[in-house]
Every structure is written in structure tokens, then in C-alpha cells.
CSV table of C-alpha atoms in Angstrom, one decimal:
chain,number,residue,atom,x,y,z
A,25,MET,CA,-28.9,9.0,-31.5
A,26,HIS,CA,-27.3,10.9,-28.5
A,27,ILE,CA,-26.7,8.7,-25.5
A,28,ALA,CA,-26.0,10.3,-22.1
A,29,HIS,CA,-24.4,8.3,-19.2
A,30,VAL,CA,-24.5,9.5,-15.6
A,31,THR,CA,-22.0,7.9,-13.2
A,32,SER,CA,-20.6,7.8,-9.7
A,33,PHE,CA,-21.8,10.8,-8.0
A,34,TYR,CA,-22.7,9.0,-4.8
A,35,SER,CA,-19.3,7.2,-4.4
A,36,VAL,CA,-17.3,10.0,-6.1
A,37,SER,CA,-15.1,7.2,-7.6
A,38,ALA,CA,-11.8,8.5,-8.8
A,39,LEU,CA,-11.7,5.9,-11.6
A,40,SER,CA,-14.9,7.3,-13.3
A,41,PRO,CA,-15.8,7.1,-16.0
A,42,SER,CA,-14.6,3.6,-15.8
A,43,SER,CA,-12.7,2.1,-18.7
A,44,PHE,CA,-15.7,-0.1,-19.4
A,45,VAL,CA,-17.8,2.9,-19.9
A,46,GLN,CA,-15.2,4.5,-22.0
A,47,ALA,CA,-14.9,1.4,-24.2
A,48,ARG,CA,-18.7,1.4,-24.5
A,49,GLY,CA,-18.4,5.0,-25.7
A,50,VAL,CA,-15.9,4.1,-28.4
A,51,ALA,CA,-18.4,1.4,-29.6
A,52,TYR,CA,-21.3,3.8,-29.5
A,53,ARG,CA,-19.3,6.3,-31.6
A,54,ALA,CA,-18.2,3.6,-34.1
A,55,ALA,CA,-21.9,2.7,-34.6
A,56,GLY,CA,-22.6,6.3,-35.5
A,57,HIS,CA,-24.1,7.5,-32.2
A,58,GLU,CA,-23.0,10.4,-29.9
A,59,PHE,CA,-22.0,9.7,-26.4
A,60,SER,CA,-21.8,12.1,-23.4
A,61,VAL,CA,-20.7,11.2,-19.9
A,62,ILE,CA,-21.7,13.3,-16.9
A,63,VAL,CA,-19.2,12.8,-14.0
A,64,PRO,CA,-18.6,14.5,-10.6
A,65,GLY,CA,-15.7,17.0,-10.0
A,66,THR,CA,-14.7,20.2,-8.3
A,67,VAL,CA,-15.6,22.6,-11.0
A,68,ALA,CA,-17.9,22.7,-14.0
A,69,SER,CA,-16.2,21.8,-17.2
A,70,VAL,CA,-16.6,20.2,-20.7
A,71,ALA,CA,-14.0,18.0,-22.3
A,72,TRP,CA,-13.9,16.2,-25.6
A,73,THR,CA,-12.4,12.6,-25.6
A,74,GLU,CA,-11.8,9.6,-27.8
A,75,TYR,CA,-15.0,8.1,-26.3
A,76,GLY,CA,-17.2,11.1,-26.2
A,77,THR,CA,-18.0,14.3,-24.5
A,78,VAL,CA,-17.3,14.5,-20.7
A,79,ILE,CA,-19.4,17.0,-18.7
A,80,THR,CA,-18.1,17.6,-15.2
A,81,VAL,CA,-20.8,18.7,-12.6
A,82,PRO,CA,-19.5,20.2,-9.4
A,83,ALA,CA,-19.8,17.5,-6.7
A,84,ARG,CA,-16.7,17.9,-4.5
A,85,GLY,CA,-15.2,20.6,-2.4
A,86,ALA,CA,-17.6,23.5,-1.5
A,87,ALA,CA,-20.4,21.9,-3.7
A,88,LEU,CA,-20.3,18.7,-1.7
A,89,ARG,CA,-20.2,20.5,1.6
A,90,ARG,CA,-23.5,22.3,0.8
A,91,GLY,CA,-25.1,18.8,0.8
A,92,PHE,CA,-26.0,16.0,-1.7
A,93,VAL,CA,-29.5,17.5,-2.5
A,94,PRO,CA,-28.5,20.2,-5.1
A,95,ILE,CA,-26.3,17.7,-7.1
A,96,PRO,CA,-29.1,15.7,-8.8
A,97,LEU,CA,-30.7,19.0,-9.7
A,98,ALA,CA,-27.4,20.1,-11.3
A,99,ILE,CA,-27.3,16.8,-13.2
A,100,ARG,CA,-30.8,17.4,-14.5
A,101,ARG,CA,-29.9,20.8,-15.6
A,102,ALA,CA,-27.0,19.3,-17.5
A,103,LEU,CA,-29.2,16.8,-19.3
A,104,GLU,CA,-31.7,19.6,-20.2
A,105,ARG,CA,-28.8,21.3,-22.0
A,106,LEU,CA,-27.7,18.1,-23.8
A,107,VAL,CA,-31.2,17.0,-24.8
A,108,PRO,CA,-30.2,13.3,-25.1
A,109,ASP,CA,-32.2,10.7,-27.0
A,110,ARG,CA,-31.3,7.9,-24.5
A,111,LEU,CA,-30.2,7.9,-20.9
A,112,GLU,CA,-28.0,5.6,-18.8
A,113,VAL,CA,-27.8,6.0,-15.0
A,114,ALA,CA,-25.2,4.3,-12.9
A,115,ASP,CA,-25.5,6.3,-9.7
A,116,ARG,CA,-27.4,5.7,-6.4
A,117,LEU,CA,-27.5,9.4,-5.5
A,118,SER,CA,-29.5,10.7,-8.6
A,119,PHE,CA,-31.3,7.6,-10.0
A,120,ARG,CA,-34.6,8.5,-8.6
A,121,LEU,CA,-34.8,12.0,-9.8
A,122,LEU,CA,-33.3,11.1,-13.2
A,123,GLY,CA,-35.7,8.3,-13.7
A,124,SER,CA,-38.5,10.8,-13.2
A,125,TRP,CA,-36.9,13.3,-15.5
A,126,ALA,CA,-36.6,10.7,-18.2
A,127,HIS,CA,-40.2,9.7,-17.8
A,128,GLU,CA,-41.4,13.3,-17.9
A,129,ASN,CA,-39.4,14.1,-21.1
A,130,HIS,CA,-40.2,10.7,-22.9
A,131,VAL,CA,-36.5,9.8,-22.9
A,132,PRO,CA,-35.9,5.9,-22.9
A,133,ALA,CA,-33.7,5.2,-19.8
A,134,LEU,CA,-31.6,2.4,-18.6
A,135,LEU,CA,-30.7,1.7,-15.0
A,136,PHE,CA,-27.5,-0.2,-14.1
A,137,ALA,CA,-28.6,-2.1,-10.9
A,138,ASP,CA,-25.0,-2.9,-9.8
A,139,ASP,CA,-24.5,0.9,-9.2
A,140,VAL,CA,-27.6,1.6,-6.9
A,141,PRO,CA,-28.6,0.3,-3.5
A,142,SER,CA,-29.3,-3.5,-3.3
A,143,SER,CA,-32.8,-2.5,-2.2
A,144,TRP,CA,-33.5,-1.2,-5.8
A,145,ALA,CA,-36.0,-4.0,-6.4
A,146,THR,CA,-38.4,-2.5,-3.7
A,147,ASP,CA,-37.9,1.0,-4.9
A,148,THR,CA,-40.8,2.3,-6.9
A,149,ALA,CA,-38.5,4.6,-8.7
A,150,VAL,CA,-37.3,1.8,-11.1
A,151,GLN,CA,-40.7,1.9,-12.6
A,152,ASN,CA,-39.6,5.0,-14.5
A,153,TYR,CA,-36.9,3.0,-16.3
A,154,ASP,CA,-37.4,1.2,-19.5
A,155,ARG,CA,-34.6,-1.4,-18.8
A,156,ILE,CA,-32.8,-2.5,-15.7
A,157,VAL,CA,-29.3,-3.9,-16.5
A,158,CYS,CA,-28.2,-6.4,-13.9
A,159,GLY,CA,-24.7,-7.6,-13.8
A,160,GLU,CA,-22.9,-10.3,-11.8
A,161,GLN,CA,-22.6,-8.2,-8.7
A,162,ASN,CA,-26.3,-7.7,-8.1
A,163,ILE,CA,-28.2,-10.2,-6.0
A,164,ALA,CA,-31.3,-8.2,-5.1
A,165,PRO,CA,-34.7,-10.1,-5.5
A,166,VAL,CA,-36.7,-9.1,-8.6
A,167,PRO,CA,-40.1,-7.6,-7.6
A,168,GLU,CA,-43.2,-9.4,-8.9
A,169,ASN,CA,-44.7,-6.2,-10.3
A,170,LEU,CA,-41.7,-5.5,-12.5
A,171,PRO,CA,-42.2,-6.9,-16.0
A,172,ARG,CA,-39.6,-9.5,-16.9
A,173,GLU,CA,-38.9,-7.9,-20.2
A,174,LYS,CA,-37.5,-4.9,-18.3
A,175,LEU,CA,-34.6,-7.0,-16.9
A,176,VAL,CA,-31.5,-7.3,-18.9
A,177,SER,CA,-28.6,-9.4,-17.6
A,178,MET,CA,-25.3,-8.3,-18.9
A,179,ARG,CA,-22.0,-8.8,-17.1
A,180,GLN,CA,-19.0,-6.5,-17.0
A,181,GLY,CA,-16.5,-6.8,-19.8
A,182,VAL,CA,-13.1,-5.5,-20.9
A,183,ASP,CA,-11.8,-4.3,-24.2
A,184,LEU,CA,-9.2,-6.9,-25.3
A,185,GLU,CA,-7.8,-4.8,-28.0
A,186,ILE,CA,-7.0,-1.7,-25.8
A,187,PHE,CA,-5.9,-3.8,-22.7
A,188,SER,CA,-3.5,-6.1,-24.2
A,189,PRO,CA,0.0,-7.6,-23.4
A,190,LEU,CA,1.2,-5.8,-26.6
A,191,ARG,CA,1.0,-2.6,-24.5
A,192,HIS,CA,4.0,-3.7,-22.5
A,193,ASN,CA,6.4,-0.6,-22.4
A,194,SER,CA,10.0,-1.5,-21.8
A,195,ALA,CA,11.0,2.1,-21.4
A,196,LEU,CA,8.4,2.7,-18.7
A,197,ARG,CA,9.5,-0.4,-17.0
A,198,ASP,CA,13.2,0.5,-17.1
A,199,SER,CA,12.4,4.0,-15.7
A,200,SER,CA,11.4,2.5,-12.4
A,201,GLY,CA,14.8,0.7,-11.9
A,202,ALA,CA,13.2,-2.1,-9.9
A,203,ASN,CA,13.1,-5.8,-10.4
A,204,LEU,CA,9.5,-6.1,-9.2
A,205,ILE,CA,6.7,-3.7,-10.3
A,206,LEU,CA,3.3,-3.7,-8.6
A,207,VAL,CA,0.3,-1.6,-9.6
A,208,CYS,CA,-2.6,-0.7,-7.4
A,209,ALA,CA,-5.5,1.0,-9.1
A,210,ALA,CA,-8.4,2.1,-6.8
A,211,PRO,CA,-10.1,5.2,-5.5
A,212,LEU,CA,-8.0,6.9,-2.9
A,213,THR,CA,-10.7,6.5,-0.3
A,214,ALA,CA,-11.4,4.2,2.6
A,215,ALA,CA,-13.3,1.8,0.5
A,216,GLY,CA,-10.3,1.7,-2.0
A,217,ALA,CA,-8.0,0.3,0.7
A,218,VAL,CA,-4.8,1.6,-1.0
A,219,SER,CA,-3.0,1.7,2.3
A,220,LEU,CA,-3.0,-2.1,2.2
A,221,ALA,CA,-0.8,-2.0,-1.0
A,222,ILE,CA,1.6,0.4,0.7
A,223,ASP,CA,1.8,-1.9,3.7
A,224,VAL,CA,2.7,-4.7,1.3
A,225,VAL,CA,5.6,-2.7,-0.2
A,226,ARG,CA,6.7,-1.9,3.4
A,227,GLN,CA,7.1,-5.6,4.1
A,228,LEU,CA,8.7,-6.4,0.8
A,229,THR,CA,11.4,-3.7,1.3
A,230,ALA,CA,12.0,-4.9,4.8
A,231,GLN,CA,12.9,-8.4,3.1
A,232,SER,CA,15.4,-6.5,0.8
A,233,ILE,CA,13.2,-7.1,-2.3
A,234,ASP,CA,13.7,-4.5,-5.0
A,235,VAL,CA,10.1,-3.3,-5.6
A,236,HIS,CA,8.3,-0.3,-7.0
A,237,LEU,CA,4.7,0.4,-6.4
A,238,VAL,CA,2.5,2.5,-8.9
A,239,ILE,CA,-0.7,3.7,-7.3
A,240,LEU,CA,-3.2,4.7,-10.1
A,241,GLY,CA,-6.1,6.7,-8.6
A,242,ASP,CA,-7.4,10.0,-7.1
A,243,GLY,CA,-9.4,10.7,-4.1
A,244,PRO,CA,-9.6,12.7,-0.8
A,245,LEU,CA,-7.0,10.4,1.0
A,246,ARG,CA,-4.2,11.2,-1.4
A,247,ASN,CA,-2.4,13.4,0.8
A,248,ARG,CA,-2.6,11.0,3.8
A,249,LEU,CA,-1.5,8.0,1.7
A,250,GLU,CA,1.5,10.0,0.2
A,251,ARG,CA,2.6,11.0,3.8
A,252,SER,CA,2.4,7.3,4.9
A,253,SER,CA,4.5,6.1,1.9
A,254,GLU,CA,7.4,8.6,2.4
A,255,GLY,CA,10.7,6.8,2.1
A,256,LEU,CA,9.1,3.9,0.2
A,257,PRO,CA,9.5,3.1,-3.5
A,258,VAL,CA,5.9,4.3,-4.2
A,259,GLN,CA,4.7,6.4,-7.1
A,260,PHE,CA,1.2,8.1,-7.4
A,261,LEU,CA,-0.3,8.5,-10.9
A,262,SER,CA,-3.6,10.3,-11.5
A,263,ALA,CA,-6.2,8.4,-13.1
A,264,ARG,CA,-8.1,11.5,-14.1
A,265,ASN,CA,-7.7,12.5,-17.8
A,266,GLN,CA,-5.6,9.4,-18.5
A,267,LYS,CA,-6.2,7.9,-21.8
A,268,LEU,CA,-7.1,4.3,-22.0
A,269,HIS,CA,-4.0,3.2,-23.9
A,270,GLU,CA,-1.8,5.0,-21.2
A,271,ARG,CA,-3.8,3.0,-18.4
A,272,ALA,CA,-3.2,-0.2,-20.5
A,273,GLU,CA,0.4,0.5,-20.7
A,274,VAL,CA,0.7,0.8,-17.0
A,275,PHE,CA,-1.1,-2.5,-16.4
A,276,ALA,CA,0.8,-4.5,-19.1
A,277,THR,CA,4.2,-3.2,-17.8
A,278,ALA,CA,3.7,-4.4,-14.3
A,279,ASP,CA,4.5,-7.8,-12.8
A,280,PHE,CA,1.4,-8.0,-10.7
A,281,VAL,CA,-1.7,-5.9,-10.1
A,282,LEU,CA,-3.0,-5.6,-6.5
A,283,VAL,CA,-6.8,-5.3,-6.4
A,284,THR,CA,-7.8,-3.8,-3.1
A,285,ALA,CA,-11.2,-2.3,-3.9
A,286,GLY,CA,-14.2,-4.4,-3.9
A,287,GLY,CA,-17.4,-4.4,-6.0
A,288,VAL,CA,-17.6,-3.1,-9.7
A,289,VAL,CA,-14.5,-1.1,-9.4
A,290,GLY,CA,-12.3,-4.0,-8.2
A,291,HIS,CA,-13.9,-6.3,-10.8
A,292,SER,CA,-13.1,-3.8,-13.6
A,293,VAL,CA,-9.4,-3.4,-12.4
A,294,ALA,CA,-9.0,-7.1,-12.3
A,295,LEU,CA,-10.2,-7.6,-15.9
A,296,GLU,CA,-8.1,-4.8,-17.2
A,297,ALA,CA,-5.0,-6.3,-15.6
A,298,LEU,CA,-5.8,-9.8,-16.8
A,299,ALA,CA,-6.5,-8.7,-20.4
A,300,SER,CA,-3.1,-6.8,-20.3
A,301,GLY,CA,-1.4,-10.2,-19.4
A,302,THR,CA,-0.6,-9.3,-15.9
A,303,PRO,CA,-1.5,-11.6,-13.0
A,304,VAL,CA,-3.9,-10.3,-10.4
A,305,ILE,CA,-3.8,-10.6,-6.5
A,306,ASP,CA,-7.3,-10.0,-5.4
A,307,SER,CA,-7.9,-9.0,-1.8
A,308,GLY,CA,-10.9,-6.9,-2.5
A,309,ASN,CA,-13.5,-9.3,-1.0
A,310,ASN,CA,-15.6,-9.4,-4.3
A,311,ARG,CA,-18.7,-11.2,-4.1
A,312,HIS,CA,-18.0,-12.9,-7.4
A,313,PRO,CA,-14.2,-13.6,-7.6
A,314,LEU,CA,-12.8,-14.4,-10.9
A,315,ASP,CA,-11.7,-17.8,-12.0
A,316,PHE,CA,-7.9,-17.6,-12.7
A,317,LEU,CA,-6.1,-20.1,-14.7
A,318,THR,CA,-2.9,-21.4,-13.0
A,319,GLY,CA,-0.4,-18.6,-12.6
A,320,GLY,CA,-2.9,-15.9,-13.8
A,321,GLY,CA,-3.9,-14.7,-10.4
A,322,THR,CA,-5.1,-15.6,-6.9
A,323,VAL,CA,-7.6,-14.5,-4.2
A,324,THR,CA,-6.2,-13.7,-0.9
A,325,ALA,CA,-7.1,-12.2,2.5
A,326,ALA,CA,-6.8,-8.4,2.8
A,327,ASP,CA,-3.8,-8.7,5.0
A,328,PRO,CA,-0.2,-7.6,3.9
A,329,ALA,CA,1.4,-10.8,5.0
A,330,HIS,CA,-1.0,-13.0,3.0
A,331,ILE,CA,-0.5,-10.7,-0.2
A,332,VAL,CA,3.4,-10.9,0.3
A,333,ARG,CA,3.1,-14.7,0.2
A,334,ALA,CA,1.0,-14.5,-2.9
A,335,VAL,CA,3.4,-12.3,-4.6
A,336,ALA,CA,6.1,-14.9,-3.8
A,337,ALA,CA,4.1,-17.8,-4.9
A,338,LEU,CA,3.1,-16.3,-8.3
A,339,SER,CA,6.7,-15.2,-8.8
A,340,GLN,CA,7.8,-18.9,-8.8
A,341,GLU,CA,5.8,-19.3,-12.1
A,342,PRO,CA,7.7,-18.5,-15.4
A,343,VAL,CA,6.9,-15.0,-16.6
A,344,GLU,CA,5.6,-16.0,-19.9
A,345,SER,CA,3.4,-18.7,-18.7
A,346,ARG,CA,1.7,-16.5,-16.0
A,347,ARG,CA,1.2,-13.7,-18.5
A,348,LEU,CA,-0.3,-16.1,-20.9
A,349,ALA,CA,-2.6,-17.6,-18.1
A,350,ALA,CA,-3.7,-14.0,-17.1
A,351,ARG,CA,-4.6,-13.1,-20.6
A,352,ARG,CA,-6.6,-16.4,-21.2
A,353,SER,CA,-8.4,-15.7,-17.9
A,354,ALA,CA,-9.8,-12.5,-19.4
A,355,LEU,CA,-10.8,-13.9,-22.9
A,356,GLU,CA,-14.4,-14.9,-21.9
A,357,PHE,CA,-15.1,-11.3,-20.8
A,358,ASP,CA,-14.6,-9.7,-24.2
A,359,ALA,CA,-16.5,-6.3,-24.2
A,360,MET,CA,-17.1,-6.1,-27.8
A,361,PRO,CA,-20.2,-8.4,-27.8
A,362,LEU,CA,-21.4,-6.6,-24.7
A,363,THR,CA,-21.1,-3.3,-26.3
A,364,ARG,CA,-22.8,-4.5,-29.4
A,365,ALA,CA,-25.5,-5.7,-27.3
A,366,MET,CA,-25.9,-2.4,-25.5
A,367,VAL,CA,-26.1,-0.6,-29.0
A,368,THR,CA,-28.9,-3.0,-30.0
A,369,LEU,CA,-30.7,-2.4,-26.8
A,370,HIS,CA,-30.6,1.4,-27.1
A,371,GLU,CA,-31.7,1.1,-30.8
A,372,SER,CA,-34.7,-1.2,-29.8
A,373,LEU,CA,-36.1,1.3,-27.3
A,374,HIS,CA,-38.8,3.8,-28.3
């Protein structure tokens, strides 16, 4: 079957499609299915990747300035060209229109509740979906008129084979020339709060600590953030078109990963880092913080001084023990059983 996934048009997340979506695409293809992802961008394009076909629909620049209204219509036109057998929707901007499209065209559809407004439960549009997939982030009440069999509980996972300590790249680490390497992966938006990581580096360098920060992401604030980091050991890497194993190498090579974004994005970054054997310092105010084994990570306030102290505290742990603790903290979130469950779910729909 051909499964289409629509993601992140409302938030225009620079990390979309997420690594979890990409890993799921790999699993779908391994099961013999076709996978397409429809994502926002500046110009229309089609690309073929290891996890499926990526269709970019204009939703930035001039297209965005004309207003949000035409964007769901453009997504629908893309779906009409794809003619998918199944539809996954993880986007609060288009979920109403796409649910109607799926119902009218007799295409079984899944709605990911974590990616739509928390008021989804009182929105009649959800009636057009065959299943509502609820993760750990969603706390909306379930409407009485929604059949219980429509609800599927499935938390977010991480591919433990792609994101692995074995991805550690000594050459990549040596190229930084620093003793301490930090990574911050987040959309370059106000919600991504990447400026917090830059302020952390500013404090660390003021303490004569040899540090190098890698910022992994894209977004409208990139130019402003680059200007604010001038003179600091900060490197910007684009997350767009980056392969999963390249992203995994960046995580596995770092000493610590700073999680500044909240919600699903921050949770995904934290899992990827932990699976890569890299401790996490989470200041993203996530509603469901992870349970870290000792040395594997910590939750702290979104304040540079607090994060600097967290870096110092975790640095006291032996490198091997903290990397082992990080990896073990991620093991229960293995994405493979989750992706197999998703394949089974799609195959059960008619």
C-alpha cells in the first residue's frame, strides 16, 4: 500500500520530517509499502530518500505571506496526485480539511493527536479519522461520542540502530579542536529557544572553558542567531536534507546535548541523543520529562547559569559511565516495536 504523511505545516518545524517519521518510513518500506511525506518549504519540489518520497509544498516566504488558507488546498492537490491508500496527518493547520478529503475519497486516515490543538477532542473534524493516535504529550479529554476503538495509544520512539554510540566520529570531533562539544538541535524559531544555548556558551567561554557548540536546525531566526553568536565558538549546521546517520554522528560525537525546545520536538531530540550515548540537559519544560539514569542526563531550568552548572555536574561523571547511562535511558523507547505496530495498524484498516 502507499502511505502518505502530512507534517508540520502550522509550526513549519525546521526538523521536519522528524527522525521518528523517517525511521517509520524505513520500516514501512521494509514491510513492502510505499511511503511519501508532504512537508512545508519555500518552493515546490520532489525528492527521493532512504525512507521514501518527500514532496515539498510551498508554505514559506511569499506563499506564507499570502496567508495560511491556500496551504491546505495545496496539500490536498498533492494528495490527489499521489493517490495514497492510507493517510497520516500530524498538522494542526490542515487536519480538518484533510480529514474531510480522506472521508470523501474513502482513504483510511490516522490523526496524530500530539500534533494538533489540545482541543481536538471537542472538534467534530476528528470524526472523519479512522484512528486517533495519542502519545504521552497529549492530555486532552476523550469525547464521549468518540468510539474507544478509534483511540490508539502509542508513545514516541527512537531507532536504536541508527542512533547509536557506534556512530561516534573521532575525525568529526577532532575537527572542532575543543575539549567540550555541545549540540543543540531545535527549530531556529522563538519556540526553539536556541539563543539559550548561545548564552550558555558565552558563559562557558567567559570561564575560559574550551567549548564548541553545534546548532543543528533551520528557521527564520537563523540570521539573527548567527549575528548574536559572532565571536563565539558556535557552528550552524542545516538539518534540512541531512541523512539520519549524519544526524546520529553529530549526536554521538558530542559530550552533551542541550534540549531547549519543548513538546514533541524536544522529546524526539532527547531520545536521539540518549540513544546515541550522549547525556541530555533538558531545559525545554517538557510536560513529560524523561527518567535519566545517573549521569545520563538531567532536567534544569531554562536559564544559562543553571545549564552551566548542569554541564559542570555531569562532567564530573566518568565519560564511559555517563554514555552507558544515556544509552540505557533510551532502550525502553525502541522504535522498532512501535513501527511494526504502525504497519499492523495500517494493514488492519479498510
